[in-house]
Amino acid sequence: MDSSRAAWLLLVVVLALSLRATPGSSEDAEICNMKESELRECEPAVWGPRPPSPTTTCCAGLGKGDLPCLCSYVDSLLPALGVDRGLALQLPAKCGLTLPSECGEAAA
C-alpha cells in the first residue's frame, strides 16, 4: 500500500475514532451525514489516473450526505493525502447529484 493511500485510510480511521468517542455515537461513525463505510466505498473513485465509477453504496451515501460539509474537506487534508481534488468534486455528478456552489467547480 503506498503512503498516500495509507494516509487516506488513516484519516478515515482517525475521523471515525474521534466520532466514536462522542457520547451516543454508533458503531459505524458518521461525518457530514455519511457513514464511515460509505466514505470508504467512495475511496477508489478518487484515486489514480483511471479510477472506477463510484459504487451504489458510495452514491447512496453522497445522496444523503451533507455535500457542502464534505466539500469543506476537499481543499484541506485530502490533496496532501493524494486524493485527486477534481475526482472528488466529480463524484456528485457521477452519482446523478448536483454539486453545491460551495464546492467550487469540478474539473472535466
Coordinates of C-alpha atoms in Angstrom, one line a residue:
M1 CA 0.0 0.0 0.0
D2 CA 1.5 3.3 -1.0
S3 CA 1.9 6.0 1.6
S4 CA -0.8 8.3 0.2
R5 CA -3.4 5.5 0.3
A6 CA -2.3 4.6 3.8
A7 CA -2.6 8.3 4.9
W8 CA -6.2 8.4 3.4
L9 CA -7.2 5.3 5.3
L10 CA -5.6 6.8 8.5
L11 CA -7.6 10.0 8.0
V12 CA -10.9 8.0 7.7
V13 CA -10.0 5.9 10.8
V14 CA -9.0 9.0 12.8
L15 CA -12.2 10.8 11.9
A16 CA -14.2 7.7 12.7
L17 CA -12.5 7.1 16.0
S18 CA -13.0 10.8 17.0
L19 CA -16.7 10.5 16.2
R20 CA -17.0 7.2 18.2
A21 CA -15.5 9.0 21.2
T22 CA -18.6 11.2 21.3
P23 CA -21.4 10.0 23.6
G24 CA -24.2 8.3 21.9
S25 CA -22.3 7.6 18.7
S26 CA -23.0 4.4 16.7
E27 CA -20.7 1.6 15.6
D28 CA -20.4 2.9 12.1
A29 CA -19.3 6.5 12.7
E30 CA -20.6 9.4 10.6
I31 CA -19.1 12.5 9.1
C32 CA -21.2 15.0 7.2
N33 CA -24.1 12.6 7.5
M34 CA -22.1 9.8 5.7
K35 CA -21.2 6.6 7.4
E36 CA -17.6 5.6 7.6
S37 CA -18.4 2.6 5.4
E38 CA -19.9 4.8 2.7
L39 CA -16.9 7.1 2.8
R40 CA -14.6 4.0 2.3
E41 CA -16.8 2.9 -0.6
C42 CA -16.1 6.2 -2.4
E43 CA -12.3 5.9 -1.9
P44 CA -11.5 4.0 -5.1
A45 CA -13.3 6.6 -7.2
V46 CA -10.9 9.4 -6.2
W47 CA -7.6 7.6 -6.7
G48 CA -5.3 7.1 -9.6
P49 CA -5.3 8.0 -13.3
R50 CA -8.3 5.8 -14.3
P51 CA -10.5 5.3 -11.2
P52 CA -13.6 3.1 -11.3
S53 CA -17.1 4.7 -11.2
P54 CA -18.4 5.2 -7.6
T55 CA -20.3 2.3 -6.2
T56 CA -24.0 2.4 -5.5
T57 CA -23.2 2.4 -1.7
C58 CA -20.9 5.4 -2.3
C59 CA -23.6 7.2 -4.3
A60 CA -26.3 6.4 -1.7
G61 CA -24.1 7.9 1.0
L62 CA -23.5 11.0 -1.1
G63 CA -27.2 11.3 -1.7
K64 CA -28.0 11.6 2.0
G65 CA -24.7 13.3 2.9
D66 CA -24.2 17.0 3.6
L67 CA -22.3 17.9 0.4
P68 CA -21.3 21.4 1.5
C69 CA -19.8 19.8 4.7
L70 CA -17.9 17.2 2.6
C71 CA -16.6 19.9 0.3
S72 CA -15.1 21.7 3.3
Y73 CA -12.6 18.8 3.3
V74 CA -11.7 18.9 -0.4
D75 CA -9.1 21.7 -0.1
S76 CA -7.8 20.8 3.4
L77 CA -6.1 17.5 4.1
L78 CA -7.3 15.4 1.1
P79 CA -4.8 16.8 -1.5
A80 CA -1.9 16.2 0.9
L81 CA -3.1 12.6 1.2
G82 CA -3.1 12.0 -2.5
V83 CA -6.8 12.3 -3.1
D84 CA -7.5 13.9 -6.5
R85 CA -9.5 17.1 -5.9
G86 CA -11.0 17.0 -9.4
L87 CA -12.1 13.4 -9.0
A88 CA -13.6 14.2 -5.6
L89 CA -15.6 17.1 -7.0
Q90 CA -16.8 14.9 -9.9
L91 CA -18.3 12.3 -7.5
P92 CA -21.7 14.0 -7.1
A93 CA -22.3 14.3 -10.9
K94 CA -21.2 10.7 -11.4
C95 CA -23.9 9.8 -8.8
G96 CA -26.5 11.9 -10.5
L97 CA -26.4 14.6 -7.9
T98 CA -25.8 18.4 -8.2
L99 CA -22.5 19.8 -6.9
P100 CA -23.3 22.6 -4.4
S101 CA -22.0 26.0 -5.3
E102 CA -20.0 26.0 -2.0
C103 CA -17.8 23.3 -3.6
G104 CA -16.5 25.3 -6.5
E105 CA -16.3 23.7 -9.9
A106 CA -15.3 20.1 -10.8
A107 CA -12.6 19.5 -13.3
A108 CA -13.9 18.0 -16.5

